[in-house]
Each structure stands twice: as C-alpha cells, then as structure tokens.
PDB file of C-alpha atoms in Angstrom:
ATOM      1  CA  MET A 894       7.768  -4.386  17.850  1.00  0.00           C
ATOM      2  CA  LYS A 895       8.531  -1.826  15.195  1.00  0.00           C
ATOM      3  CA  HIS A 896       6.966   1.094  13.419  1.00  0.00           C
ATOM      4  CA  LEU A 897       3.765   0.448  11.480  1.00  0.00           C
ATOM      5  CA  ASN A 898       2.781   3.014   8.861  1.00  0.00           C
ATOM      6  CA  ALA A 899      -0.951   2.393   8.934  1.00  0.00           C
ATOM      7  CA  LEU A 900      -2.759   2.944   5.662  1.00  0.00           C
ATOM      8  CA  VAL A 901      -4.944   5.517   7.383  1.00  0.00           C
ATOM      9  CA  ILE A 902      -1.834   7.718   7.581  1.00  0.00           C
ATOM     10  CA  ILE A 903      -0.288   6.835   4.246  1.00  0.00           C
ATOM     11  CA  PHE A 904      -3.465   7.410   2.250  1.00  0.00           C
ATOM     12  CA  ALA A 905      -5.609  10.556   2.353  1.00  0.00           C
ATOM     13  CA  LEU A 906      -9.179   9.397   1.833  1.00  0.00           C
ATOM     14  CA  ILE A 907     -10.945  12.136  -0.103  1.00  0.00           C
ATOM     15  CA  PHE A 908     -14.391  11.686  -1.581  1.00  0.00           C
ATOM     16  CA  SER A 909     -16.336  13.711  -4.089  1.00  0.00           C
ATOM     17  CA  THR A 910     -19.252  15.423  -2.335  1.00  0.00           C
ATOM     18  CA  SER A 911     -21.677  15.365  -5.221  1.00  0.00           C
ATOM     19  CA  CYS A 912     -24.792  13.268  -4.632  1.00  0.00           C
ATOM     20  CA  SER A 913     -26.570  13.988  -7.904  1.00  0.00           C
ATOM     21  CA  LYS A 914     -24.366  11.969 -10.254  1.00  0.00           C
ATOM     22  CA  ASP A 915     -25.682   8.760 -11.762  1.00  0.00           C
ATOM     23  CA  ASP A 916     -23.576   5.652 -12.380  1.00  0.00           C
ATOM     24  CA  ASN A 917     -22.882   6.610 -15.992  1.00  0.00           C
ATOM     25  CA  ASN A 918     -21.484   9.978 -14.944  1.00  0.00           C
ATOM     26  CA  ASP A 919     -19.389   8.298 -12.243  1.00  0.00           C
ATOM     27  CA  GLN A 920     -17.923   5.898 -14.777  1.00  0.00           C
ATOM     28  CA  GLN A 921     -17.215   8.721 -17.184  1.00  0.00           C
ATOM     29  CA  GLU A 922     -15.439  10.699 -14.468  1.00  0.00           C
ATOM     30  CA  ILE A 923     -13.301   7.660 -13.655  1.00  0.00           C
ATOM     31  CA  GLN A 924     -12.426   7.063 -17.305  1.00  0.00           C
ATOM     32  CA  ASN A 925     -11.551  10.726 -17.834  1.00  0.00           C
ATOM     33  CA  PHE A 926      -9.539  11.096 -14.635  1.00  0.00           C
ATOM     34  CA  GLN A 927      -6.006  12.382 -15.235  1.00  0.00           C
ATOM     35  CA  SER A 928      -3.277  11.892 -12.676  1.00  0.00           C
ATOM     36  CA  SER A 929      -2.088  15.136 -11.141  1.00  0.00           C
ATOM     37  CA  ILE A 930       1.504  13.837 -10.838  1.00  0.00           C
ATOM     38  CA  CYS A 931       1.919  11.594 -13.899  1.00  0.00           C
ATOM     39  CA  SER A 932       0.693  12.568 -17.360  1.00  0.00           C
ATOM     40  CA  ASN A 933       1.252   9.049 -18.716  1.00  0.00           C
ATOM     41  CA  VAL A 934      -1.831   7.486 -17.122  1.00  0.00           C
ATOM     42  CA  SER A 935      -5.544   8.136 -16.926  1.00  0.00           C
ATOM     43  CA  GLY A 936      -8.640   6.355 -15.674  1.00  0.00           C
ATOM     44  CA  ALA A 937      -8.456   3.719 -12.950  1.00  0.00           C
ATOM     45  CA  GLN A 938      -4.648   3.441 -13.126  1.00  0.00           C
ATOM     46  CA  ALA A 939      -4.343   7.183 -12.552  1.00  0.00           C
ATOM     47  CA  ILE A 940      -6.792   7.001  -9.657  1.00  0.00           C
ATOM     48  CA  TYR A 941      -4.807   4.220  -7.997  1.00  0.00           C
ATOM     49  CA  TRP A 942      -1.482   5.966  -8.635  1.00  0.00           C
ATOM     50  CA  ASP A 943      -2.698   9.224  -7.080  1.00  0.00           C
ATOM     51  CA  TYR A 944      -4.421   7.356  -4.244  1.00  0.00           C
ATOM     52  CA  SER A 945      -1.136   5.657  -3.364  1.00  0.00           C
ATOM     53  CA  HIS A 946       0.330   9.141  -2.932  1.00  0.00           C
ATOM     54  CA  GLY A 947      -2.516  10.322  -0.682  1.00  0.00           C
ATOM     55  CA  LEU A 948      -4.015  12.630  -3.306  1.00  0.00           C
ATOM     56  CA  ALA A 949      -7.662  13.411  -4.034  1.00  0.00           C
ATOM     57  CA  VAL A 950      -9.478  10.930  -6.256  1.00  0.00           C
ATOM     58  CA  PRO A 951     -13.076  11.008  -7.595  1.00  0.00           C
ATOM     59  CA  LEU A 952     -14.680   8.341  -5.413  1.00  0.00           C
ATOM     60  CA  THR A 953     -18.312   8.839  -4.420  1.00  0.00           C
ATOM     61  CA  GLN A 954     -18.484   5.723  -2.244  1.00  0.00           C
ATOM     62  CA  ILE A 955     -16.175   3.334  -0.429  1.00  0.00           C
ATOM     63  CA  PRO A 956     -15.008   0.492  -2.722  1.00  0.00           C
ATOM     64  CA  THR A 957     -16.187  -2.859  -1.400  1.00  0.00           C
ATOM     65  CA  ILE A 958     -15.652  -6.530  -2.267  1.00  0.00           C
ATOM     66  CA  ALA A 959     -18.278  -7.431  -4.865  1.00  0.00           C
ATOM     67  CA  ASN A 960     -17.687 -11.211  -4.693  1.00  0.00           C
ATOM     68  CA  PRO A 961     -16.740 -11.960  -1.059  1.00  0.00           C
ATOM     69  CA  GLY A 962     -14.381 -14.847  -0.412  1.00  0.00           C
ATOM     70  CA  GLY A 963     -12.252 -15.806   2.574  1.00  0.00           C
ATOM     71  CA  GLN A 964     -11.125 -13.731   5.538  1.00  0.00           C
ATOM     72  CA  PHE A 965      -7.534 -13.026   6.547  1.00  0.00           C
ATOM     73  CA  ILE A 966      -6.358 -12.032  10.031  1.00  0.00           C
ATOM     74  CA  HIS A 967      -2.647 -11.785  10.781  1.00  0.00           C
ATOM     75  CA  SER A 968      -1.694 -14.030  13.706  1.00  0.00           C
ATOM     76  CA  GLN A 969       0.780 -11.481  15.121  1.00  0.00           C
ATOM     77  CA  TYR A 970      -1.233  -8.338  14.432  1.00  0.00           C
ATOM     78  CA  PRO A 971      -5.022  -8.870  14.163  1.00  0.00           C
ATOM     79  CA  ALA A 972      -5.585  -5.279  12.999  1.00  0.00           C
ATOM     80  CA  LEU A 973      -4.170  -6.464   9.673  1.00  0.00           C
ATOM     81  CA  GLY A 974      -7.353  -8.253   8.709  1.00  0.00           C
ATOM     82  CA  PHE A 975      -9.766  -8.062   5.795  1.00  0.00           C
ATOM     83  CA  GLN A 976     -12.062  -9.970   3.485  1.00  0.00           C
ATOM     84  CA  MET A 977     -10.694 -11.134   0.135  1.00  0.00           C
ATOM     85  CA  PRO A 978     -12.527 -11.577  -3.159  1.00  0.00           C
ATOM     86  CA  ALA A 979     -13.519 -15.119  -4.065  1.00  0.00           C
ATOM     87  CA  GLY A 980     -10.752 -16.965  -5.881  1.00  0.00           C
ATOM     88  CA  PHE A 981      -7.961 -15.365  -3.812  1.00  0.00           C
ATOM     89  CA  SER A 982      -5.906 -16.772  -0.945  1.00  0.00           C
ATOM     90  CA  ALA A 983      -3.610 -15.086   1.584  1.00  0.00           C
ATOM     91  CA  GLN A 984      -0.067 -15.931   2.627  1.00  0.00           C
ATOM     92  CA  GLU A 985       0.897 -14.480   6.005  1.00  0.00           C
ATOM     93  CA  ILE A 986       4.277 -12.745   6.223  1.00  0.00           C
ATOM     94  CA  TYR A 987       6.136 -12.823   9.536  1.00  0.00           C
ATOM     95  CA  VAL A 988       9.927 -12.549   9.663  1.00  0.00           C
ATOM     96  CA  PRO A 989      11.217 -12.196  13.255  1.00  0.00           C
ATOM     97  CA  GLN A 990      14.727 -11.205  12.130  1.00  0.00           C
ATOM     98  CA  THR A 991      13.420  -7.988  10.550  1.00  0.00           C
ATOM     99  CA  GLN A 992      10.180  -7.919  12.579  1.00  0.00           C
ATOM    100  CA  SER A 993       8.335  -7.926   9.261  1.00  0.00           C
ATOM    101  CA  ILE A 994       4.560  -8.245   9.344  1.00  0.00           C
ATOM    102  CA  GLY A 995       2.489  -8.404   6.180  1.00  0.00           C
ATOM    103  CA  VAL A 996       0.497 -10.450   3.705  1.00  0.00           C
ATOM    104  CA  ASN A 997       0.499 -11.603   0.094  1.00  0.00           C
ATOM    105  CA  VAL A 998      -2.975 -11.904  -1.422  1.00  0.00           C
ATOM    106  CA  ILE A 999      -2.756 -14.001  -4.589  1.00  0.00           C
ATOM    107  CA  ARG A1000      -5.414 -14.988  -7.089  1.00  0.00           C
ATOM    108  CA  ASN A1001      -5.587 -18.733  -7.655  1.00  0.00           C
ATOM    109  CA  ASP A1002      -4.058 -18.420 -11.144  1.00  0.00           C
ATOM    110  CA  ASN A1003      -1.095 -16.399  -9.692  1.00  0.00           C
ATOM    111  CA  ASN A1004      -1.791 -13.562 -12.151  1.00  0.00           C
ATOM    112  CA  VAL A1005      -3.059 -10.998  -9.628  1.00  0.00           C
ATOM    113  CA  VAL A1006      -1.147 -10.129  -6.452  1.00  0.00           C
ATOM    114  CA  TRP A1007      -1.756  -7.577  -3.719  1.00  0.00           C
ATOM    115  CA  ARG A1008       1.184  -7.467  -1.310  1.00  0.00           C
ATOM    116  CA  TYR A1009       1.328  -5.288   1.793  1.00  0.00           C
ATOM    117  CA  VAL A1010       4.105  -5.272   4.383  1.00  0.00           C
ATOM    118  CA  PRO A1011       3.323  -2.361   6.697  1.00  0.00           C
ATOM    119  CA  SER A1012       6.081  -3.065   9.165  1.00  0.00           C
ATOM    120  CA  SER A1013       9.761  -4.006   8.801  1.00  0.00           C
ATOM    121  CA  SER A1014      12.915  -2.676  10.418  1.00  0.00           C
ATOM    122  CA  PHE A1015      16.543  -2.770   9.335  1.00  0.00           C
ATOM    123  CA  GLN A1016      19.681  -1.728  11.170  1.00  0.00           C
ATOM    124  CA  GLY A1017      21.281   1.367   9.669  1.00  0.00           C
ATOM    125  CA  GLN A1018      19.978   3.563   6.886  1.00  0.00           C
ATOM    126  CA  VAL A1019      18.496   1.667   3.948  1.00  0.00           C
ATOM    127  CA  GLY A1020      17.822   3.668   0.800  1.00  0.00           C
ATOM    128  CA  ILE A1021      14.297   3.936  -0.561  1.00  0.00           C
ATOM    129  CA  ASN A1022      15.505   2.905  -4.015  1.00  0.00           C
ATOM    130  CA  ASP A1023      17.080  -0.236  -2.535  1.00  0.00           C
ATOM    131  CA  ILE A1024      13.751  -1.184  -0.947  1.00  0.00           C
ATOM    132  CA  LEU A1025      11.907  -0.590  -4.214  1.00  0.00           C
ATOM    133  CA  ALA A1026      14.493  -2.537  -6.202  1.00  0.00           C
ATOM    134  CA  SER A1027      14.192  -5.490  -3.840  1.00  0.00           C
ATOM    135  CA  GLU A1028      10.402  -5.567  -4.178  1.00  0.00           C
ATOM    136  CA  ILE A1029      10.533  -5.163  -7.958  1.00  0.00           C
ATOM    137  CA  ASN A1030      13.161  -7.878  -8.411  1.00  0.00           C
ATOM    138  CA  SER A1031      11.133 -10.266  -6.241  1.00  0.00           C
ATOM    139  CA  MET A1032       8.055  -9.518  -8.326  1.00  0.00           C
ATOM    140  CA  PHE A1033       9.955 -10.167 -11.572  1.00  0.00           C
ATOM    141  CA  ALA A1034      11.247 -13.462 -10.160  1.00  0.00           C
ATOM    142  CA  PHE A1035       7.715 -14.502  -9.208  1.00  0.00           C
ATOM    143  CA  TYR A1036       6.534 -13.922 -12.773  1.00  0.00           C
ATOM    144  CA  GLY A1037       9.717 -15.214 -14.417  1.00  0.00           C
ATOM    145  CA  PHE A1038      10.395 -11.894 -16.140  1.00  0.00           C
ATOM    146  CA  ASN A1039      13.979 -11.253 -17.262  1.00  0.00           C
ATOM    147  CA  GLY A1040      13.588  -8.280 -19.591  1.00  0.00           C
ATOM    148  CA  THR A1041      13.517  -4.509 -19.182  1.00  0.00           C
ATOM    149  CA  PRO A1042      10.251  -3.063 -17.843  1.00  0.00           C
ATOM    150  CA  GLU A1043       8.549   0.088 -19.100  1.00  0.00           C
ATOM    151  CA  VAL A1044       8.639   2.727 -16.367  1.00  0.00           C
ATOM    152  CA  VAL A1045       5.317   4.528 -16.777  1.00  0.00           C
ATOM    153  CA  CYS A1046       5.461   6.737 -13.678  1.00  0.00           C
ATOM    154  CA  THR A1047       8.023   7.299 -10.932  1.00  0.00           C
ATOM    155  CA  THR A1048       8.217   9.482  -7.828  1.00  0.00           C
ATOM    156  CA  THR A1049      10.702   9.918  -4.980  1.00  0.00           C
ATOM    157  CA  SER A1050      10.458  12.386  -2.100  1.00  0.00           C
ATOM    158  CA  GLN A1051      12.102  13.174   1.227  1.00  0.00           C
ATOM    159  CA  GLN A1052      10.814  14.899   4.368  1.00  0.00           C
ATOM    160  CA  ASN A1053      12.929  15.807   7.409  1.00  0.00           C
ATOM    161  CA  MET A1054      11.172  15.698  10.799  1.00  0.00           C
ATOM    162  CA  SER A1055      13.281  16.196  13.935  1.00  0.00           C
ATOM    163  CA  VAL A1056      15.222  12.938  14.462  1.00  0.00           C
ATOM    164  CA  PHE A1057      13.300  11.241  11.632  1.00  0.00           C
ATOM    165  CA  THR A1058      13.845  11.399   7.894  1.00  0.00           C
ATOM    166  CA  ILE A1059      10.934  10.059   5.849  1.00  0.00           C
ATOM    167  CA  PHE A1060      11.422   8.861   2.279  1.00  0.00           C
ATOM    168  CA  PHE A1061       8.698   7.860  -0.161  1.00  0.00           C
ATOM    169  CA  GLY A1062       9.102   6.235  -3.551  1.00  0.00           C
ATOM    170  CA  ALA A1063       6.690   4.731  -6.068  1.00  0.00           C
ATOM    171  CA  ARG A1064       6.878   3.120  -9.494  1.00  0.00           C
ATOM    172  CA  LEU A1065       4.200   2.251 -12.036  1.00  0.00           C
ATOM    173  CA  LEU A1066       5.641  -0.421 -14.321  1.00  0.00           C
ATOM    174  CA  ARG A1067       4.584  -2.499 -17.290  1.00  0.00           C
ATOM    175  CA  PHE A1068       6.441  -5.730 -18.024  1.00  0.00           C
ATOM    176  CA  GLY A1069       5.410  -8.484 -20.364  1.00  0.00           C
ATOM    177  CA  ASN A1070       1.619  -8.404 -20.266  1.00  0.00           C
ATOM    178  CA  MET A1071       1.544  -7.169 -16.639  1.00  0.00           C
ATOM    179  CA  THR A1072       1.113  -3.796 -14.920  1.00  0.00           C
ATOM    180  CA  ALA A1073       2.308  -3.130 -11.372  1.00  0.00           C
ATOM    181  CA  CYS A1074       2.123  -0.297  -8.860  1.00  0.00           C
ATOM    182  CA  ILE A1075       4.832  -0.437  -6.192  1.00  0.00           C
ATOM    183  CA  TRP A1076       5.400   2.019  -3.383  1.00  0.00           C
ATOM    184  CA  ALA A1077       7.618   2.133  -0.310  1.00  0.00           C
ATOM    185  CA  ARG A1078       7.946   4.461   2.649  1.00  0.00           C
ATOM    186  CA  ASN A1079      11.073   4.570   4.804  1.00  0.00           C
ATOM    187  CA  MET A1080      11.434   6.315   8.130  1.00  0.00           C
ATOM    188  CA  TYR A1081      15.045   6.560   9.271  1.00  0.00           C
ATOM    189  CA  ASP A1082      15.527   7.188  13.002  1.00  0.00           C
ATOM    190  CA  THR A1083      18.897   8.870  13.506  1.00  0.00           C
ATOM    191  CA  THR A1084      18.906   8.197  17.258  1.00  0.00           C
ATOM    192  CA  LEU A1085      18.327   4.453  16.895  1.00  0.00           C
ATOM    193  CA  ASN A1086      20.137   4.138  13.545  1.00  0.00           C
ATOM    194  CA  VAL A1087      17.207   2.047  12.319  1.00  0.00           C
ATOM    195  CA  THR A1088      15.143   2.224   9.138  1.00  0.00           C
ATOM    196  CA  PHE A1089      11.442   1.419   9.497  1.00  0.00           C
ATOM    197  CA  THR A1090       9.798   0.446   6.214  1.00  0.00           C
ATOM    198  CA  SER A1091       6.348  -0.055   4.705  1.00  0.00           C
ATOM    199  CA  VAL A1092       5.866  -1.467   1.195  1.00  0.00           C
ATOM    200  CA  SER A1093       3.020  -2.353  -1.130  1.00  0.00           C
ATOM    201  CA  VAL A1094       2.849  -4.130  -4.488  1.00  0.00           C
ATOM    202  CA  SER A1095      -0.259  -4.400  -6.672  1.00  0.00           C
ATOM    203  CA  VAL A1096       0.120  -6.318  -9.928  1.00  0.00           C
ATOM    204  CA  ALA A1097      -2.272  -7.731 -12.519  1.00  0.00           C
ATOM    205  CA  PRO A1098      -2.447  -8.409 -16.254  1.00  0.00           C
ATOM    206  CA  THR A1099      -2.520  -5.040 -18.032  1.00  0.00           C
ATOM    207  CA  ALA A1100      -5.877  -5.899 -19.612  1.00  0.00           C
ATOM    208  CA  GLU A1101      -7.321  -6.487 -16.124  1.00  0.00           C
ATOM    209  CA  PHE A1102      -5.482  -3.900 -14.067  1.00  0.00           C
ATOM    210  CA  ASP A1103      -8.243  -1.266 -14.148  1.00  0.00           C
ATOM    211  CA  SER A1104     -10.901  -3.748 -13.041  1.00  0.00           C
ATOM    212  CA  GLN A1105      -8.652  -5.136 -10.315  1.00  0.00           C
ATOM    213  CA  VAL A1106      -8.181  -1.622  -8.932  1.00  0.00           C
ATOM    214  CA  PHE A1107     -11.868  -1.492  -8.037  1.00  0.00           C
ATOM    215  CA  ASN A1108     -12.516  -5.207  -7.480  1.00  0.00           C
ATOM    216  CA  THR A1109      -9.466  -6.085  -5.381  1.00  0.00           C
ATOM    217  CA  PHE A1110      -6.820  -3.453  -4.623  1.00  0.00           C
ATOM    218  CA  LEU A1111      -8.965  -0.566  -3.388  1.00  0.00           C
ATOM    219  CA  PRO A1112     -11.564  -2.720  -1.571  1.00  0.00           C
ATOM    220  CA  ILE A1113      -8.873  -4.454   0.483  1.00  0.00           C
ATOM    221  CA  SER A1114      -7.012  -1.190   1.147  1.00  0.00           C
ATOM    222  CA  PHE A1115     -10.156   0.594   2.310  1.00  0.00           C
ATOM    223  CA  GLN A1116     -10.932  -2.154   4.810  1.00  0.00           C
ATOM    224  CA  LEU A1117      -7.612  -1.360   6.483  1.00  0.00           C
ATOM    225  CA  LEU A1118      -8.400   2.348   6.575  1.00  0.00           C
ATOM    226  CA  VAL A1119     -11.370   1.807   8.872  1.00  0.00           C
ATOM    227  CA  ILE A1120      -9.659   1.275  12.214  1.00  0.00           C
ATOM    228  CA  ASP A1121     -11.157   2.597  15.426  1.00  0.00           C
ATOM    229  CA  ASN A1122      -8.859   5.034  17.243  1.00  0.00           C
ATOM    230  CA  GLY A1123      -9.369   3.122  20.464  1.00  0.00           C
ATOM    231  CA  VAL A1124      -7.667   0.012  19.073  1.00  0.00           C
ATOM    232  CA  ARG A1125      -5.239   1.382  16.464  1.00  0.00           C
ATOM    233  CA  ASP A1126      -1.653   0.757  17.573  1.00  0.00           C
ATOM    234  CA  SER A1127       0.543   2.072  14.758  1.00  0.00           C
ATOM    235  CA  ASP A1128       3.900   1.099  16.273  1.00  0.00           C
ATOM    236  CA  LEU A1129       2.677  -2.238  17.701  1.00  0.00           C
ATOM    237  CA  ASP A1130       3.974  -1.461  21.206  1.00  0.00           C
ATOM    238  CA  GLY A1131       0.763  -2.501  22.972  1.00  0.00           C
ATOM    239  CA  THR A1132      -0.492   1.053  23.629  1.00  0.00           C
ATOM    240  CA  PRO A1133      -3.322   2.448  21.448  1.00  0.00           C
ATOM    241  CA  ASP A1134      -2.393   5.557  19.487  1.00  0.00           C
ATOM    242  CA  ASN A1135      -4.831   7.733  21.438  1.00  0.00           C
ATOM    243  CA  GLN A1136      -2.998   6.829  24.647  1.00  0.00           C
ATOM    244  CA  ASP A1137       0.537   6.852  23.207  1.00  0.00           C
ATOM    245  CA  ASN A1138       2.586  10.056  23.336  1.00  0.00           C
ATOM    246  CA  PHE A1139       4.828   8.611  20.619  1.00  0.00           C
ATOM    247  CA  PRO A1140       2.448   6.531  18.447  1.00  0.00           C
ATOM    248  CA  PHE A1141       5.087   5.849  15.778  1.00  0.00           C
ATOM    249  CA  ASP A1142       8.021   4.990  18.044  1.00  0.00           C
ATOM    250  CA  PRO A1143       7.825   1.507  19.631  1.00  0.00           C
ATOM    251  CA  THR A1144      10.571   2.376  22.141  1.00  0.00           C
ATOM    252  CA  ARG A1145       8.545   5.131  23.814  1.00  0.00           C
ATOM    253  CA  GLN A1146       4.980   5.575  25.064  1.00  0.00           C
TER     254      GLN A1146
END
C-alpha cells in the first residue's frame, strides 16, 4: 500500500485556551476572524482556509455532528471512518491502479460535497498544480460549470526533505453560486520515482458555506484527527506508526 498523509499530520489542531467566553463572544470571534494568509476572507471561510493549512484557529471546543446520520467505514482501510450528518451519503473510493483510497460525502441534493482521498500514488513526478487542476475540473464537471471561477485565495509551497520533496497547494474558489476549498499535498520520492498524493475538496452553496464548515466539514475532519497511536498506520503497510521506523514509507518498516 502507499503513503497516507493522515489528517492528524496535515492539520495542526490548536484551540483557544480561554474558558470564560460565552457563546455570543465565541460567535463574534468567529465572525471577526481574519485569515493570516489571505486577506480576501473572514469568518468561517477564513477559519477553514487557515485550518486547511495547519494554522491556529479560534476553536474553543471540538466541532461535532449536530444532526447525526449514517456511519462510513472504508472497506480497505477502516481507520477512514466517521459519522455523517443526516441527509448525507458516502461513496467509497478505491482505485487499485493508483492505490487510491478515499470517500465522497454528498448531501442528498448534490449541493454539498466533502471529498477526501488521503492516499494515491503515481509513477514519476506529478506536479501539485496538475493534481489541483484535475480535482477542480472534476468538481466543475459534477456541477456542470463551464465558466471562469473567481480565485479568492491561492497558496503553493515546497519543502525538501532528504529523498522526499513535499508540495502543498490550495485554492479557495467561487463559481456560479458555489464556494469550494480544495487542497492537495504531494510527496515525491526520488528513490522510487513515485508521487504520493493526498487531496481534499469541500464545496457548498456560497450562502451555506459558513454553516457547512461547522456542521459538516470540520466535524467530519475532526473525527479523523482522533486516531490512537497504537492503531494509526499512516503508510498502510500493516505496521502501526509507533512501531514503524519509516511510518510514511510503505516499502520500509
């Protein structure tokens, strides 16, 4: 199996330590929140944008599903499991050719989608912008959008680590009456000549996007963050991370 960039690594979970705030003050802090990396957004969209980059956000408690619905557990990787809000269903993603494991969570009216594919691998070096473009084009096709989107925020970064080069890219887009947050992380292994990829897409009607951040996107994401170290296996090689000398390389233990 291939590399799995677990959300616990991708996202830095940072909570506000204040215990004296009431709900009104919490809501005001959320509404007034300004992204530290994109001046074009504020409030819940800014919180979700910064959260996707692993930055501090003003959360005083773990977001949870307010209206519990069905459960999803991936047949090939049970650690990818969570409860969905009522009115949503899950489509399992498993593509043996690219060893892709993931899920599409779709509201019954098809207007809200949370997509997460934590694990795919491709021979050779695949550019981060190519991965993002593929996800964005698939999203546009799903919604039947043929125009030019508004690019609200965009980031791209690169980090060199020994034989690995890690790329991260994210886009916050508005198209039609929809808003979407898309991110991708590539890890290129120069010794194997393989690109390991994780991607996420969160999309909802612009008028609903802020509420979906706290009702759907964050509650599902946070369920994946809580993984016991004794069972977490980031590279899906059958050895838990705390017993694996190379927890992000499925070819070594």
